[in-house]
Each structure stands twice: as C-alpha cells, then as structure tokens.
CSV table of N, CA and C in Angstrom, one decimal:
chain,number,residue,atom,x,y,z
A,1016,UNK,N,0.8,-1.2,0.0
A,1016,UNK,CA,0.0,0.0,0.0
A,1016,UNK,C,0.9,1.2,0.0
A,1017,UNK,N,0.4,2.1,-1.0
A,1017,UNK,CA,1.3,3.7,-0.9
A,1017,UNK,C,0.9,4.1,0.5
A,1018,UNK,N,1.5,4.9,0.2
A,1018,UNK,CA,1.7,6.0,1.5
A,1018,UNK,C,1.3,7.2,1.1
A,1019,UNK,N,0.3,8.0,1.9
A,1019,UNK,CA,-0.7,9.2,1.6
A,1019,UNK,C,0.3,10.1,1.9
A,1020,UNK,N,0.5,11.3,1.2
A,1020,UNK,CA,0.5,12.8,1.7
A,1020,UNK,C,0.5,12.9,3.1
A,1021,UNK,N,1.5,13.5,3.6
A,1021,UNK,CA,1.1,14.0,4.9
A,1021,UNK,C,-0.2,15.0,5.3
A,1022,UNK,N,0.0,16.0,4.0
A,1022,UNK,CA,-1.1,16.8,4.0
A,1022,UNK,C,-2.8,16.3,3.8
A,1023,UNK,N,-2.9,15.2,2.9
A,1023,UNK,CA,-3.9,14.4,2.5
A,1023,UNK,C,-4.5,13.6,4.2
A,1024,UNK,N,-3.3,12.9,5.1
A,1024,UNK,CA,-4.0,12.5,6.2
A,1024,UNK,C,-3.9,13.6,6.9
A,1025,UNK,N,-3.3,14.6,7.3
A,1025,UNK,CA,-3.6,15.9,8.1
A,1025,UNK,C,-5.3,16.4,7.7
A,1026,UNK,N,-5.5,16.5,6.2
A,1026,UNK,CA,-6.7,16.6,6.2
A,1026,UNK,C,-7.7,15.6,6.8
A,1027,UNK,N,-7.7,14.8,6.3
A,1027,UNK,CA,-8.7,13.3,7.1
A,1027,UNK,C,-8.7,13.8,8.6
A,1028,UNK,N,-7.5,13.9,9.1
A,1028,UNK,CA,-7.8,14.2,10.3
A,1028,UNK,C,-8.6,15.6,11.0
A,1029,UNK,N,-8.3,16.3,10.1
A,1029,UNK,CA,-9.0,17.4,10.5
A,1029,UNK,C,-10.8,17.7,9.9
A,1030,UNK,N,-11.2,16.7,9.3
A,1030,UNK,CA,-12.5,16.6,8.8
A,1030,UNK,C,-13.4,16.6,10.0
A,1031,UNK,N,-14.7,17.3,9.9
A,1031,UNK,CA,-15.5,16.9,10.6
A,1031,UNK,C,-17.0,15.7,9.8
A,1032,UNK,N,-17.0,14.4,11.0
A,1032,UNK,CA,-17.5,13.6,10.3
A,1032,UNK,C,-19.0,13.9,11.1
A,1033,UNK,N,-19.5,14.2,10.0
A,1033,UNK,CA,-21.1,14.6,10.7
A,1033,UNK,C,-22.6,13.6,10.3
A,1034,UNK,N,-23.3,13.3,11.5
A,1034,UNK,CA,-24.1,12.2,11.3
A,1034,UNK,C,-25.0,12.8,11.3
A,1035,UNK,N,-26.0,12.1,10.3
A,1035,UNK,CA,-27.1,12.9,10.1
A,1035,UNK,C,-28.4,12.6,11.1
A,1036,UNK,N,-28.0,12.2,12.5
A,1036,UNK,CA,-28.9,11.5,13.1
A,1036,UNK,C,-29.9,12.3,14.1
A,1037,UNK,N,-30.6,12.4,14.8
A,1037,UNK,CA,-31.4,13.1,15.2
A,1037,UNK,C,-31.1,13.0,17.1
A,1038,UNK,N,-30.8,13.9,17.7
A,1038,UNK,CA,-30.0,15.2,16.6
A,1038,UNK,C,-28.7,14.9,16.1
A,1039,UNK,N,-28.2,15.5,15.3
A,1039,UNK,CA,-27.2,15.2,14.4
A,1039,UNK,C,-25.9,15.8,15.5
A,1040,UNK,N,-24.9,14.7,15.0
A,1040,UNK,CA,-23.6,15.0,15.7
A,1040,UNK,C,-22.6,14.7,14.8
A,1041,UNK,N,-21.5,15.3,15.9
A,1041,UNK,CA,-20.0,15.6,15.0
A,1041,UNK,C,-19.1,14.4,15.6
A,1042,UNK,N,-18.7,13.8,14.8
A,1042,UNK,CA,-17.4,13.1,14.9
A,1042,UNK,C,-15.8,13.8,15.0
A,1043,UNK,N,-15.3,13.4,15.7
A,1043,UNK,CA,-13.7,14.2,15.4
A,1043,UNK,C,-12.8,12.9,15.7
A,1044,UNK,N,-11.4,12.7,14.7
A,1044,UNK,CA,-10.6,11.8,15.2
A,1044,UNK,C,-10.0,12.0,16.4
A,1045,UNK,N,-10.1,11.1,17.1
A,1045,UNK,CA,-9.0,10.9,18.3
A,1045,UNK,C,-9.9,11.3,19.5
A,1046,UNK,N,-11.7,11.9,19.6
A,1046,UNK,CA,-11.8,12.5,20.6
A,1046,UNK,C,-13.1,11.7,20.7
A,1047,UNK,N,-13.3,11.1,22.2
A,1047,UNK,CA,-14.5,10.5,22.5
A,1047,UNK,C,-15.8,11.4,21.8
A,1048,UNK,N,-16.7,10.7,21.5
A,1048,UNK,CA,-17.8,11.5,21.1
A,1048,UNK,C,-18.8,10.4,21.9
A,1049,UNK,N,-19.4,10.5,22.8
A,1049,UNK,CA,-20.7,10.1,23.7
A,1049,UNK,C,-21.9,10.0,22.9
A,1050,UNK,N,-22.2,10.7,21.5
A,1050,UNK,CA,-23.0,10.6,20.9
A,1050,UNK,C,-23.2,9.3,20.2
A,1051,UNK,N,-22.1,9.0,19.9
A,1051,UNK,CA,-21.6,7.7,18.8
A,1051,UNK,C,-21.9,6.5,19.8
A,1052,UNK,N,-21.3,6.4,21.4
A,1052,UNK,CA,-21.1,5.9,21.9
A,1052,UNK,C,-22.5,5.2,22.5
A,1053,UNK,N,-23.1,6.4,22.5
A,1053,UNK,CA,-24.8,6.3,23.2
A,1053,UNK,C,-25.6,5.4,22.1
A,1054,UNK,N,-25.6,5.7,20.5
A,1054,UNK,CA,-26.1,5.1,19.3
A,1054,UNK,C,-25.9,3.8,19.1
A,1055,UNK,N,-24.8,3.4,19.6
A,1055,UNK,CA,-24.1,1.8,19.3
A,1055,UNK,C,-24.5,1.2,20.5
A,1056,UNK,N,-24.7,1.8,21.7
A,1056,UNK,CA,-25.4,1.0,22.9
A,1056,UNK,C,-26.8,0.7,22.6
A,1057,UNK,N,-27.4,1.9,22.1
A,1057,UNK,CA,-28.4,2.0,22.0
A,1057,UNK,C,-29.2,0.3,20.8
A,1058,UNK,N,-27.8,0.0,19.5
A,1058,UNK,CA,-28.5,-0.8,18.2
A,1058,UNK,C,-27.5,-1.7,19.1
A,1059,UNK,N,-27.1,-2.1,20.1
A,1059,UNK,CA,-26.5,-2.7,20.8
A,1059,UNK,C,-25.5,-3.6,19.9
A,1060,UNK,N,-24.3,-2.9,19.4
A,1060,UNK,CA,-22.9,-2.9,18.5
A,1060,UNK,C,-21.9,-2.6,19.3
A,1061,UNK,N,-21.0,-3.4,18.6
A,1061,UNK,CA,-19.5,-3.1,19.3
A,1061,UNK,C,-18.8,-1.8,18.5
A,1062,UNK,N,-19.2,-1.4,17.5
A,1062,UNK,CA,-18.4,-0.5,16.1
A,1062,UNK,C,-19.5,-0.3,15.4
A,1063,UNK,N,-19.2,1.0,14.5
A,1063,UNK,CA,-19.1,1.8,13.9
A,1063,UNK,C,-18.2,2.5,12.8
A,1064,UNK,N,-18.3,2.1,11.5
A,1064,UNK,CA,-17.7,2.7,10.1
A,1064,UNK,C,-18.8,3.6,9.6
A,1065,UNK,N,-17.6,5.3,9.5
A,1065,UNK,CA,-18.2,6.3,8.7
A,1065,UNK,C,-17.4,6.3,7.2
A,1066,UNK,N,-17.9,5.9,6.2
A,1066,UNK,CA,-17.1,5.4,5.2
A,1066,UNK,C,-18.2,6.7,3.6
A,1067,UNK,N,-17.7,6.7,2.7
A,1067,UNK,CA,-18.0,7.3,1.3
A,1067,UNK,C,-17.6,6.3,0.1
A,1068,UNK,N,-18.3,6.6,-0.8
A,1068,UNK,CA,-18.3,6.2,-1.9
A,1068,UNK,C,-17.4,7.2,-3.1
A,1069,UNK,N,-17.6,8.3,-2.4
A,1069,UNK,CA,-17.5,9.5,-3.3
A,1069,UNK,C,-16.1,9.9,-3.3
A,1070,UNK,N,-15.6,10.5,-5.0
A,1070,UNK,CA,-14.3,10.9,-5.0
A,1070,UNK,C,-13.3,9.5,-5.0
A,1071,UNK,N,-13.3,8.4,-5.8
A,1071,UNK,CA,-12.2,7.4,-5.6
A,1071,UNK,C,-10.8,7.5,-5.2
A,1072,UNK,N,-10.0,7.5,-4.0
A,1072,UNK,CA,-8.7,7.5,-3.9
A,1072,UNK,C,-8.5,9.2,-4.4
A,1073,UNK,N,-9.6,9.9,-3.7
A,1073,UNK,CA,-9.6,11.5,-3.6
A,1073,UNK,C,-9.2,11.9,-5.1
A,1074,UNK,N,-10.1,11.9,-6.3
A,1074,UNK,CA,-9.7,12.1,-7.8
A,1074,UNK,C,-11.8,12.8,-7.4
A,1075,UNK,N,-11.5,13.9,-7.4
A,1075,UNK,CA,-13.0,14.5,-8.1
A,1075,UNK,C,-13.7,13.3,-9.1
A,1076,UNK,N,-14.5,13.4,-8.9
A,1076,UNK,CA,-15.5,13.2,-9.8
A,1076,UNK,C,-16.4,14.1,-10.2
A,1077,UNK,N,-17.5,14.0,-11.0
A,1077,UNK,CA,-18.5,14.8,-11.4
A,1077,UNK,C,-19.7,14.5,-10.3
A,1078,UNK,N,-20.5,15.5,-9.9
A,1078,UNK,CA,-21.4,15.1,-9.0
A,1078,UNK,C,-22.4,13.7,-9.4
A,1079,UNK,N,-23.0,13.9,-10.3
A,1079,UNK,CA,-23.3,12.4,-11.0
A,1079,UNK,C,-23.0,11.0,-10.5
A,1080,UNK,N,-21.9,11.2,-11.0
A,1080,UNK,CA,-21.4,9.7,-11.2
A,1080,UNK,C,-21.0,9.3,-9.7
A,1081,UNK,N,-21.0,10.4,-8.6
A,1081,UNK,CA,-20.6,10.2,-7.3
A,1081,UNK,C,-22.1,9.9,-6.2
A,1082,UNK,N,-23.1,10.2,-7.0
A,1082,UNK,CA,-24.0,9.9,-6.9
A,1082,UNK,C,-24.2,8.3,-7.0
A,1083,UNK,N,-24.0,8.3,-8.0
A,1083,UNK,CA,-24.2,6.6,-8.7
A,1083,UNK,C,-23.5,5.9,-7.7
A,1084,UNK,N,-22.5,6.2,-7.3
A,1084,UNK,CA,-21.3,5.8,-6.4
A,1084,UNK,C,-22.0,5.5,-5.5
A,1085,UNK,N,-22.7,6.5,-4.6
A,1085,UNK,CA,-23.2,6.2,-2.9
A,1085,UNK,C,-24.2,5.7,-2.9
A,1086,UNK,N,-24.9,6.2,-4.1
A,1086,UNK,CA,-26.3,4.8,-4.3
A,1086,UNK,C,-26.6,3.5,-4.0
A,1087,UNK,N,-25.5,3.0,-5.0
A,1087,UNK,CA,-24.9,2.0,-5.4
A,1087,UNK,C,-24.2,1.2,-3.3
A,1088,UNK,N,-23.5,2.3,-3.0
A,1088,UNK,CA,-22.9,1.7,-1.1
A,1088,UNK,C,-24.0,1.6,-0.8
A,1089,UNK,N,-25.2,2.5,-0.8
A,1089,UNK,CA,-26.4,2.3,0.0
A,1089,UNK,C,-27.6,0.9,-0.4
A,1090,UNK,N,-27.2,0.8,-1.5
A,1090,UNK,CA,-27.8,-0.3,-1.7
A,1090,UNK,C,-27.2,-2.1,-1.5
A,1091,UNK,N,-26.1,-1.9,-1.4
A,1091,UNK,CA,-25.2,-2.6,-1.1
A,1091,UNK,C,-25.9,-2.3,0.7
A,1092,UNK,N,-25.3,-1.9,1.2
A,1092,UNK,CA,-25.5,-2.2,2.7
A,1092,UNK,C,-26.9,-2.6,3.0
A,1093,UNK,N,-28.4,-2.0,1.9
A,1093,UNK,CA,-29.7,-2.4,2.4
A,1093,UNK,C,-29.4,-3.7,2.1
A,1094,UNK,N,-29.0,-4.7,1.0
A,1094,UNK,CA,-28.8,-6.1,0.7
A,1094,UNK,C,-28.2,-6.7,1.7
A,1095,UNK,N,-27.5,-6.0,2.5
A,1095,UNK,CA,-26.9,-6.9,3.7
A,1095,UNK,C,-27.8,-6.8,4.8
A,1096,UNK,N,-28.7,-5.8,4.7
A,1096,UNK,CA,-29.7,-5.4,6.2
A,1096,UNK,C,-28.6,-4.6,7.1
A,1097,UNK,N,-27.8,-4.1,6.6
A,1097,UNK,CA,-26.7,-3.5,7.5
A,1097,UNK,C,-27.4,-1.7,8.1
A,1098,UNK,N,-27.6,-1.5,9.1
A,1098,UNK,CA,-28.2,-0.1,9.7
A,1098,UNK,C,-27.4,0.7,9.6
A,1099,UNK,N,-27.4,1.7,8.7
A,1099,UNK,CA,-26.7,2.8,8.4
A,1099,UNK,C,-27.6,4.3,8.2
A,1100,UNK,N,-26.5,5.1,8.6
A,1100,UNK,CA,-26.8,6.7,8.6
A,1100,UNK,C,-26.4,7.8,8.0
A,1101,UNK,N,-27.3,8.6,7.1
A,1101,UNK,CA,-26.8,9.3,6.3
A,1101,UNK,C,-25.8,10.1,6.8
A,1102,UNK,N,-24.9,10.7,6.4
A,1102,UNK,CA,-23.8,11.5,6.9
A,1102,UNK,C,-23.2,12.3,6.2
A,1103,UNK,N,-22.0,13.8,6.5
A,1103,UNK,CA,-21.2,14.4,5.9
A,1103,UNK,C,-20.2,14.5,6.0
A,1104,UNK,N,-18.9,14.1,5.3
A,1104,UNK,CA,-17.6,14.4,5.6
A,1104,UNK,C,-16.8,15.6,5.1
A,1105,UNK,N,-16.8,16.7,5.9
A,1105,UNK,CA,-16.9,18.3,5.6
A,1105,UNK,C,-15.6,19.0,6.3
A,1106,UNK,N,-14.8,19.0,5.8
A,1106,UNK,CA,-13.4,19.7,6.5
A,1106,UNK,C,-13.6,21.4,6.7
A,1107,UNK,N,-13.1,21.6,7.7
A,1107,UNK,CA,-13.8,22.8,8.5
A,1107,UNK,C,-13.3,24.2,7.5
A,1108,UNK,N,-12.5,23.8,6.7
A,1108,UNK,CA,-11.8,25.1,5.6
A,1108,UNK,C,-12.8,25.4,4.9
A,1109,UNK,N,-13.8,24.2,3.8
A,1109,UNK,CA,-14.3,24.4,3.3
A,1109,UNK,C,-14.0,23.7,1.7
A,1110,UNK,N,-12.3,23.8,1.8
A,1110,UNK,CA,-12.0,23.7,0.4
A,1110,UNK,C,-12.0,22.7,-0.7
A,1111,UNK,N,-12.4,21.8,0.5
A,1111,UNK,CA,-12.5,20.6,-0.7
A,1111,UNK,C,-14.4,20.3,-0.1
A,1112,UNK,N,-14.9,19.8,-1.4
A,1112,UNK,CA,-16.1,20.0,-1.0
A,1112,UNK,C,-16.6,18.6,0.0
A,1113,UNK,N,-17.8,18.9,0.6
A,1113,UNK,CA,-18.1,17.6,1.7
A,1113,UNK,C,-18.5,16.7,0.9
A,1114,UNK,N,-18.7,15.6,1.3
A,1114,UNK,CA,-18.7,14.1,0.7
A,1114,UNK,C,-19.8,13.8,1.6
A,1115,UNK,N,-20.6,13.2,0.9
A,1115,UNK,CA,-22.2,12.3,1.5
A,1115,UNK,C,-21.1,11.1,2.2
A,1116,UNK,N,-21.8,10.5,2.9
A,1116,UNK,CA,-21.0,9.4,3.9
A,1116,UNK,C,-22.3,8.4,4.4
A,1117,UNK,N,-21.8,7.4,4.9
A,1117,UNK,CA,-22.9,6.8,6.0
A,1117,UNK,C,-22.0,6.0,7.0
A,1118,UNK,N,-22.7,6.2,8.1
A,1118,UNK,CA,-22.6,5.8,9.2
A,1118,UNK,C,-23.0,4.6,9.4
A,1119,UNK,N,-22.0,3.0,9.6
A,1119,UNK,CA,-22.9,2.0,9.5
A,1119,UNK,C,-22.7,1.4,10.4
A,1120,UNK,N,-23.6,0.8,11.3
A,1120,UNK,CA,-23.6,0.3,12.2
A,1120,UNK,C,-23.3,-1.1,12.2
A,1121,UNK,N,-22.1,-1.8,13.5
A,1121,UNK,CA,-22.2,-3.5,13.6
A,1121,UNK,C,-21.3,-4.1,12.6
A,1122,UNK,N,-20.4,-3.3,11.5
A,1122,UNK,CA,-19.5,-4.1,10.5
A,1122,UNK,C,-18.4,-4.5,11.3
A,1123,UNK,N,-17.5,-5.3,10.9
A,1123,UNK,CA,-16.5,-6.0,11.3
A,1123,UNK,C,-15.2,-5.1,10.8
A,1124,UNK,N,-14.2,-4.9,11.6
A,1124,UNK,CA,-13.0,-4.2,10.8
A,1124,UNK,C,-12.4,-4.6,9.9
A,1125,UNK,N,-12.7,-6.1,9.7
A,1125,UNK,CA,-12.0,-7.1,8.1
A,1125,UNK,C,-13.5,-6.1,6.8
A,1126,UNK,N,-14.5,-6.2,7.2
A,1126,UNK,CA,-15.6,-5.6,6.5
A,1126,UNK,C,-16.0,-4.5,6.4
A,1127,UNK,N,-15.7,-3.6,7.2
A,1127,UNK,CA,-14.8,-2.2,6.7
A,1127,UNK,C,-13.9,-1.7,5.5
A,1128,UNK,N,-13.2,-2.3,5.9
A,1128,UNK,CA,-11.8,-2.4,5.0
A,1128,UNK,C,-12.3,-2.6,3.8
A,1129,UNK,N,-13.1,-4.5,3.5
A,1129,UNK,CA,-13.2,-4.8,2.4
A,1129,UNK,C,-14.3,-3.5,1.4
A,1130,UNK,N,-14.9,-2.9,2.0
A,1130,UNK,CA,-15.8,-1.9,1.6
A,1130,UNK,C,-15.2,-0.8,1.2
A,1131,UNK,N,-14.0,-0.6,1.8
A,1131,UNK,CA,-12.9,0.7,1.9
A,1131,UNK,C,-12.7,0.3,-0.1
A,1132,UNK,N,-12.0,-0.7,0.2
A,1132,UNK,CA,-11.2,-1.3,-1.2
A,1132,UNK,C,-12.1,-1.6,-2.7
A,1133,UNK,N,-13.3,-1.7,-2.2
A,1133,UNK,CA,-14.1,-1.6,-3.2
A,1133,UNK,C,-14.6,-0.5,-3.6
A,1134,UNK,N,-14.7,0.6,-2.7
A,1134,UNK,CA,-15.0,1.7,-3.3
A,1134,UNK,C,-14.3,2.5,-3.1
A,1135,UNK,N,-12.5,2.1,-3.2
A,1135,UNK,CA,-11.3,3.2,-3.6
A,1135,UNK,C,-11.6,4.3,-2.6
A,1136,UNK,N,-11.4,3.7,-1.6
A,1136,UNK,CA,-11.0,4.8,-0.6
A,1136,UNK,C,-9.6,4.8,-0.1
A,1137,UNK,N,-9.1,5.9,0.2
A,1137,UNK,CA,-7.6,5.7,1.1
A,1137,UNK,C,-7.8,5.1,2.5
A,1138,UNK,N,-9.0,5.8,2.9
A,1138,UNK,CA,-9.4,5.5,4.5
A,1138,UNK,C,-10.6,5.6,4.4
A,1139,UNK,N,-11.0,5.3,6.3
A,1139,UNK,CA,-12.4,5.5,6.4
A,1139,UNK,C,-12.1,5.7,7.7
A,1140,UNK,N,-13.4,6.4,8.5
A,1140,UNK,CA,-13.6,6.0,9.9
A,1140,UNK,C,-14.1,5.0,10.9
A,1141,UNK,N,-13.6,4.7,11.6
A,1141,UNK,CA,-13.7,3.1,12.6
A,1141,UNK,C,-13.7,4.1,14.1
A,1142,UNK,N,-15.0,3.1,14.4
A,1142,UNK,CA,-14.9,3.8,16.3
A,1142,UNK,C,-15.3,1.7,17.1
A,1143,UNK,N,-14.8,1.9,17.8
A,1143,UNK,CA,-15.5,0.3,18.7
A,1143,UNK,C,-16.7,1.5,19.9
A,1144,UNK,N,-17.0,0.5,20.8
A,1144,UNK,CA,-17.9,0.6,22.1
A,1144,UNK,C,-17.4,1.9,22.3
A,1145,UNK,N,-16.1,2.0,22.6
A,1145,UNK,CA,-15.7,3.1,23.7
A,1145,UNK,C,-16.0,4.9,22.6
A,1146,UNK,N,-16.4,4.8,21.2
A,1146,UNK,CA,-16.7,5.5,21.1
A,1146,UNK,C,-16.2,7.0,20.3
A,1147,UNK,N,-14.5,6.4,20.2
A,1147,UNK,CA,-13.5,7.1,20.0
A,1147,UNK,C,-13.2,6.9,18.4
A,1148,UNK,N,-13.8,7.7,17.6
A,1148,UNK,CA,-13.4,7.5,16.0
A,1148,UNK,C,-12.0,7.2,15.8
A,1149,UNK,N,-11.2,6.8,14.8
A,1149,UNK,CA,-10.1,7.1,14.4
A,1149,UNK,C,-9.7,6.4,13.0
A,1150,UNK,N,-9.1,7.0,12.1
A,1150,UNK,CA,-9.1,7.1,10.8
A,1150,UNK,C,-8.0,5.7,10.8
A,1151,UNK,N,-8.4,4.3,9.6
A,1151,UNK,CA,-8.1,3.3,9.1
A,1151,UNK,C,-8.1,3.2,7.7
A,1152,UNK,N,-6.8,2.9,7.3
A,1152,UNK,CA,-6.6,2.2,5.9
A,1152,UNK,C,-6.7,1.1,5.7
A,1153,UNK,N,-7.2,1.0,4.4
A,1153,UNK,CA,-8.2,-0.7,3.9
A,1153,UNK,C,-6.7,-1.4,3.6
C-alpha cells in the first residue's frame, strides 16, 4: 500500500464527520464522542464505520457519477440489512467539497476495509464501544 501525503492525512484528520442522526452530531478523530457511543449501545454494537463512496482515492469526480457511487454503497448495505446513517464528511476550511457518507452500524473491521477497497477509498472512519473514531486504511 502507498503511502498518503502528509497533508492528505492531516486533512482526514482534521474533517468533521457529521451524522445525520437526530440530533445530528459531529465526529472528530482521536476524541470521545458520547454521541456515537450512546447510538451503538443504544442498536447494541461493538463498532461503527463512517465510510463514502465518493471521490475514488480522492480524484473528483463529477457530482453524477458520485452519486451513482453512494447509491450503489447504500444499496449494497440495504442487501446486507446493514443499519446505516446518512452522513457528511466536511473539512472545517471548506476547500474541498463535503462528501455524503454513511454511518454504518455492527460491521467487522475485516468488512470495513473490504468496503474501503471496493470503493477506492484511502481510508475510512472506525470507532468500537468506547466510542472514539479514528481514521483506518483498507
């Protein structure tokens, strides 16, 4: 596996991962979020992947076809019966534009990954029980 830009994971890290859940909350790497923590007790899960379809291996795409892209994850996860949440992955600059996301509850970190690599991601977000996101390469 290459090795990302420093600047490219400095970005990831500095993204805010936002769930579209009611009420909606913010994710940040590396920092408990109680919100996350409370949701996965609540569908009673050990984990949590905030993962996209959009933008392969960070190459723009056209809104379209990135569309087609998250459709396509969301339909995939309803075929598994997998509980997932619409989401935004929105870096606080602004500069690169936010990416639709979902929040999916109960995947396995082997099934993460494999999801990661199918839809050409560098990374994704992974939290367990305790709650604490933090950014994984597939």
């Amino acid at each position: 596996m290459t090795a990302l830009p420093p600047e490219l994971l400095q970005a990831f890290a500095e993204t805010d991962y936002i769930v579209h859940h009611e009420p909606p909350f913010t994710m940040h790497i590396g920092q408990a979020c109680p919100e996350l923590q409370a949701l996965m007790a609540e569908h009673f899960t050990l984990s949590a992947t905030f993962i996209t379809a959009w933008n392969p291996f960070s190459q723009r795409l056209h809104n379209k076809e990135n569309k087609a892209r998250q459709d396509e994850l969301k339909a995939n996860l309803k075929n598994r019966r997998r509980t997932f949440i619409d989401g935004i992955g929105q870096h606080p600059s602004n500069q690169w534009p936010g990416e639709p996301s979902v929040l999916v509850l109960g995947l396995t970190l082997d099934a993460a990954k494999s999801l990661a690599r199918h839809y050409e991601q560098h990374a994704f977000v992974w939290a367990t029980s305790d709650g604490v996101p933090e950014l994984v390469r597939p």
